[in-house]
Amino acid sequence: DTGVSQDPRHKITKRGQNVTFRCDPISEHNRLYWYRQTLGQGPEFLTYFQNEAQLEKSRLLSDRFSAERPKGSFSTLEIQRTEQGDSAMYLCASLRPGELFFGEGSRLTVL
Amino acid sequence: RKEVEQDPGPFNVPEGATVAFNCTYSNSASQSFFWYRQDCRKEPKLLMSVYSSGNEDGRFTAQLNRASQYISLLIRDSKLSDSATYLCVVNDEGKLIFGQGTELSVKP
């Protein structure tokens, strides 16, 4: 158990619906990262936070994706108007200097 | 050009073999480097950091070549349990960027 928890673990939705994922990092970790991973690929960087501040968002990320970390603790990742191409594993990780600790991920399937 | 590139493999090797993976990165200002291991259907976990002078952890040796902008991982005396995907990770000014991973399969 790495201490990073993600919810839900699995989400099946219809195209066009909105989905939200939640990540609870290890409590003393200030940095939190979101990644997306598809089969046969490495985790693709989406965005990251230092406490409540969003420091960078991937240029590859469309405006349908938004992430927040309002109190510098848990974070949410929302995808609006989902598309089939959004089907992937969404991974959250929190950082201790030199090491990322990942949650088990939230798997999204868009029908 | 991708920020971090790896040969995806798969590398199929017999037990006891030595195998090496390379990874190149595009941003010369990148500050730190890591190798992660990912088992099938699991989350990535840190294998080892990569230090400028090179470093070893048991059967695993990591090296960094800043001039050529690549890092490497050498696995000696490979075990069946080494079968996994190996991901190189580059700290690109705060962003932690993963390569696509190299799949290793160690056979009896």
Short mmCIF file of C-alpha atoms in Angstrom, two decimals:
data_model
loop_
_atom_site.label_atom_id
_atom_site.label_comp_id
_atom_site.label_asym_id
_atom_site.label_seq_id
_atom_site.Cartn_x
_atom_site.Cartn_y
_atom_site.Cartn_z
CA ASP A 1 0.00 0.00 0.00
CA THR A 2 1.70 3.19 -1.24
CA GLY A 3 -0.68 5.47 0.63
CA VAL A 4 -2.04 7.18 -2.51
CA SER A 5 -5.68 6.32 -3.10
CA GLN A 6 -7.80 6.91 -6.17
CA ASP A 7 -11.52 6.73 -6.66
CA PRO A 8 -13.31 5.26 -8.48
CA ARG A 9 -11.11 2.38 -9.55
CA HIS A 10 -13.24 1.74 -12.60
CA LYS A 11 -15.64 3.96 -14.50
CA ILE A 12 -17.70 3.06 -17.54
CA THR A 13 -19.51 5.93 -19.17
CA LYS A 14 -21.22 6.85 -22.38
CA ARG A 15 -19.67 9.24 -24.84
CA GLY A 16 -20.59 12.82 -24.04
CA GLN A 17 -20.93 12.33 -20.29
CA ASN A 18 -18.73 14.06 -17.71
CA VAL A 19 -16.56 12.09 -15.30
CA THR A 20 -14.58 13.07 -12.23
CA PHE A 21 -11.74 11.21 -10.57
CA ARG A 22 -10.43 11.83 -7.10
CA CYS A 23 -6.92 11.36 -5.74
CA ASP A 24 -5.86 11.42 -2.10
CA PRO A 25 -2.07 11.71 -1.94
CA ILE A 26 0.23 10.84 0.93
CA SER A 27 -0.52 13.60 3.42
CA GLU A 28 2.93 15.14 3.79
CA HIS A 29 3.63 15.25 0.03
CA ASN A 30 3.28 18.71 -1.47
CA ARG A 31 3.52 17.77 -5.14
CA LEU A 32 0.82 15.82 -6.91
CA TYR A 33 0.87 14.59 -10.50
CA TRP A 34 -1.74 13.25 -12.89
CA TYR A 35 -0.88 10.91 -15.75
CA ARG A 36 -2.81 9.01 -18.39
CA GLN A 37 -1.67 5.58 -19.55
CA THR A 38 -2.87 3.43 -22.42
CA LEU A 39 -1.84 -0.12 -23.26
CA GLY A 40 1.76 -0.43 -24.35
CA GLN A 41 2.62 3.16 -23.52
CA GLY A 42 4.31 4.83 -20.61
CA PRO A 43 2.40 7.23 -18.36
CA GLU A 44 1.69 10.46 -20.23
CA PHE A 45 2.06 13.63 -18.18
CA LEU A 46 -1.17 15.62 -17.77
CA THR A 47 -0.62 18.17 -15.02
CA TYR A 48 0.92 18.72 -11.61
CA PHE A 49 0.40 20.74 -8.45
CA GLN A 50 2.58 22.21 -5.75
CA ASN A 51 0.15 22.40 -2.84
CA GLU A 52 -2.94 24.07 -4.33
CA ALA A 53 -1.13 25.73 -7.23
CA GLN A 54 -1.34 24.07 -10.63
CA LEU A 55 2.16 24.53 -12.01
CA GLU A 56 1.81 23.12 -15.49
CA LYS A 57 -0.72 21.51 -17.77
CA SER A 58 0.24 19.44 -20.77
CA ARG A 59 -0.20 21.17 -24.12
CA LEU A 60 -1.69 17.90 -25.35
CA LEU A 61 -4.58 18.26 -22.92
CA SER A 62 -7.74 19.68 -24.40
CA ASP A 63 -9.97 22.17 -22.64
CA ARG A 64 -12.30 19.31 -21.74
CA PHE A 65 -9.83 18.31 -19.03
CA SER A 66 -9.54 20.24 -15.79
CA ALA A 67 -7.87 19.48 -12.51
CA GLU A 68 -8.05 21.08 -9.10
CA ARG A 69 -6.44 20.74 -5.73
CA PRO A 70 -8.40 23.30 -3.74
CA LYS A 71 -6.88 22.88 -0.29
CA GLY A 72 -3.57 21.41 -1.27
CA SER A 73 -4.64 17.98 -0.16
CA PHE A 74 -6.85 15.81 -2.40
CA SER A 75 -7.16 16.52 -6.12
CA THR A 76 -9.84 15.97 -8.72
CA LEU A 77 -9.53 15.45 -12.45
CA GLU A 78 -12.66 16.15 -14.49
CA ILE A 79 -13.21 15.21 -18.10
CA GLN A 80 -16.16 16.89 -19.79
CA ARG A 81 -17.98 15.53 -22.84
CA THR A 82 -16.00 12.32 -22.84
CA GLU A 83 -14.85 10.78 -26.11
CA GLN A 84 -13.88 7.20 -26.87
CA GLY A 85 -10.27 8.32 -27.14
CA ASP A 86 -10.35 9.28 -23.46
CA SER A 87 -10.50 5.59 -22.50
CA ALA A 88 -7.35 4.97 -20.47
CA MET A 89 -5.95 4.45 -17.01
CA TYR A 90 -5.67 7.73 -15.10
CA LEU A 91 -2.86 7.63 -12.58
CA CYS A 92 -2.23 9.98 -9.71
CA ALA A 93 1.09 10.20 -7.90
CA SER A 94 2.50 12.22 -5.05
CA LEU A 95 6.15 13.12 -4.74
CA ARG A 96 8.68 12.76 -2.02
CA PRO A 97 12.00 14.17 -3.27
CA GLY A 98 13.40 11.56 -5.61
CA GLU A 99 10.40 9.26 -5.68
CA LEU A 100 6.88 9.26 -7.07
CA PHE A 101 4.32 7.18 -5.23
CA PHE A 102 1.47 6.10 -7.47
CA GLY A 103 -2.07 5.16 -6.70
CA GLU A 104 -3.57 2.10 -8.35
CA GLY A 105 -5.27 4.25 -10.95
CA SER A 106 -8.78 4.91 -12.20
CA ARG A 107 -9.66 3.02 -15.36
CA LEU A 108 -12.02 4.87 -17.67
CA THR A 109 -13.96 3.16 -20.44
CA VAL A 110 -15.98 5.39 -22.75
CA LEU A 111 -18.60 3.55 -24.80
CA ARG B 1 10.89 14.60 -31.22
CA LYS B 2 9.54 13.00 -28.06
CA GLU B 3 10.86 14.37 -24.79
CA VAL B 4 11.91 10.92 -23.59
CA GLU B 5 12.45 7.97 -25.91
CA GLN B 6 13.01 4.30 -25.25
CA ASP B 7 13.21 1.19 -27.38
CA PRO B 8 9.86 -0.50 -26.62
CA GLY B 9 11.25 -4.02 -27.07
CA PRO B 10 10.19 -6.61 -26.17
CA PHE B 11 13.50 -7.97 -25.03
CA ASN B 12 13.30 -11.74 -24.64
CA VAL B 13 16.30 -13.13 -22.76
CA PRO B 14 17.18 -16.38 -20.98
CA GLU B 15 17.72 -16.51 -17.24
CA GLY B 16 21.21 -15.43 -16.33
CA ALA B 17 21.62 -13.12 -19.30
CA THR B 18 22.79 -9.54 -19.13
CA VAL B 19 20.50 -7.01 -20.72
CA ALA B 20 20.82 -3.26 -21.26
CA PHE B 21 18.23 -0.59 -21.89
CA ASN B 22 18.85 2.91 -23.17
CA CYS B 23 16.79 6.03 -22.97
CA THR B 24 17.35 9.41 -24.60
CA TYR B 25 15.96 12.77 -23.55
CA SER B 26 15.59 16.03 -25.45
CA ASN B 27 15.92 18.78 -22.83
CA SER B 28 19.55 19.34 -21.90
CA ALA B 29 18.39 21.26 -18.81
CA SER B 30 16.82 18.14 -17.32
CA GLN B 31 17.89 17.81 -13.75
CA SER B 32 17.39 14.30 -12.47
CA PHE B 33 16.73 10.85 -13.81
CA PHE B 34 15.16 7.64 -12.66
CA TRP B 35 14.28 4.11 -13.66
CA TYR B 36 10.85 2.77 -12.72
CA ARG B 37 9.53 -0.74 -13.02
CA GLN B 38 5.93 -1.54 -13.93
CA ASP B 39 4.46 -5.01 -13.61
CA CYS B 40 1.49 -6.00 -15.70
CA ARG B 41 -1.67 -4.22 -14.53
CA LYS B 42 0.15 -2.55 -11.66
CA GLU B 43 1.31 0.99 -10.99
CA PRO B 44 4.92 2.04 -11.67
CA LYS B 45 7.37 1.80 -8.78
CA LEU B 46 10.80 3.33 -8.36
CA LEU B 47 13.63 0.96 -9.22
CA MET B 48 16.53 3.36 -8.81
CA SER B 49 17.66 6.92 -9.24
CA VAL B 50 20.42 7.67 -11.75
CA TYR B 51 23.38 9.65 -10.49
CA SER B 52 25.90 11.54 -12.60
CA SER B 53 28.73 9.25 -11.59
CA GLY B 54 26.70 6.11 -12.25
CA ASN B 55 25.35 3.89 -9.52
CA GLU B 56 24.78 0.26 -8.77
CA ASP B 57 22.19 -1.58 -6.71
CA GLY B 58 22.86 -5.29 -6.64
CA ARG B 59 22.45 -6.65 -10.15
CA PHE B 60 21.28 -3.28 -11.50
CA THR B 61 23.58 -0.53 -12.78
CA ALA B 62 22.39 2.86 -13.98
CA GLN B 63 24.46 5.38 -15.91
CA LEU B 64 23.97 8.91 -17.16
CA ASN B 65 25.65 10.53 -20.14
CA ARG B 66 24.74 14.22 -20.09
CA ALA B 67 26.77 15.06 -23.18
CA SER B 68 24.81 12.60 -25.30
CA GLN B 69 21.62 13.00 -23.28
CA TYR B 70 20.96 9.39 -22.52
CA ILE B 71 20.62 7.14 -19.53
CA SER B 72 21.05 3.42 -19.37
CA LEU B 73 20.08 0.49 -17.17
CA LEU B 74 22.06 -2.73 -17.09
CA ILE B 75 20.64 -5.86 -15.51
CA ARG B 76 23.09 -8.67 -14.83
CA ASP B 77 22.25 -12.31 -14.12
CA SER B 78 18.61 -11.72 -15.01
CA LYS B 79 15.92 -13.57 -13.06
CA LEU B 80 12.44 -14.66 -14.06
CA SER B 81 11.14 -12.09 -11.59
CA ASP B 82 12.82 -9.29 -13.56
CA SER B 83 10.15 -9.68 -16.25
CA ALA B 84 8.37 -6.32 -16.35
CA THR B 85 8.30 -3.03 -18.22
CA TYR B 86 11.14 -0.64 -17.41
CA LEU B 87 10.36 3.05 -17.66
CA CYS B 88 12.91 5.81 -17.73
CA VAL B 89 11.84 9.07 -16.13
CA VAL B 90 13.32 12.51 -16.62
CA ASN B 91 12.75 15.51 -14.37
CA ASP B 92 12.17 18.23 -16.94
CA GLU B 93 12.14 21.38 -14.78
CA GLY B 94 9.59 19.95 -12.36
CA LYS B 95 7.62 17.84 -14.81
CA LEU B 96 8.38 14.16 -14.44
CA ILE B 97 8.27 12.74 -17.96
CA PHE B 98 8.11 9.01 -18.64
CA GLY B 99 9.39 7.15 -21.63
CA GLN B 100 7.10 4.64 -23.29
CA GLY B 101 8.77 1.77 -21.47
CA THR B 102 10.84 -1.22 -22.51
CA GLU B 103 9.29 -4.63 -21.99
CA LEU B 104 11.56 -7.35 -20.66
CA SER B 105 10.66 -11.02 -20.66
CA VAL B 106 13.08 -13.41 -18.95
CA LYS B 107 12.59 -17.05 -19.94
CA PRO B 108 13.73 -20.20 -18.12
#
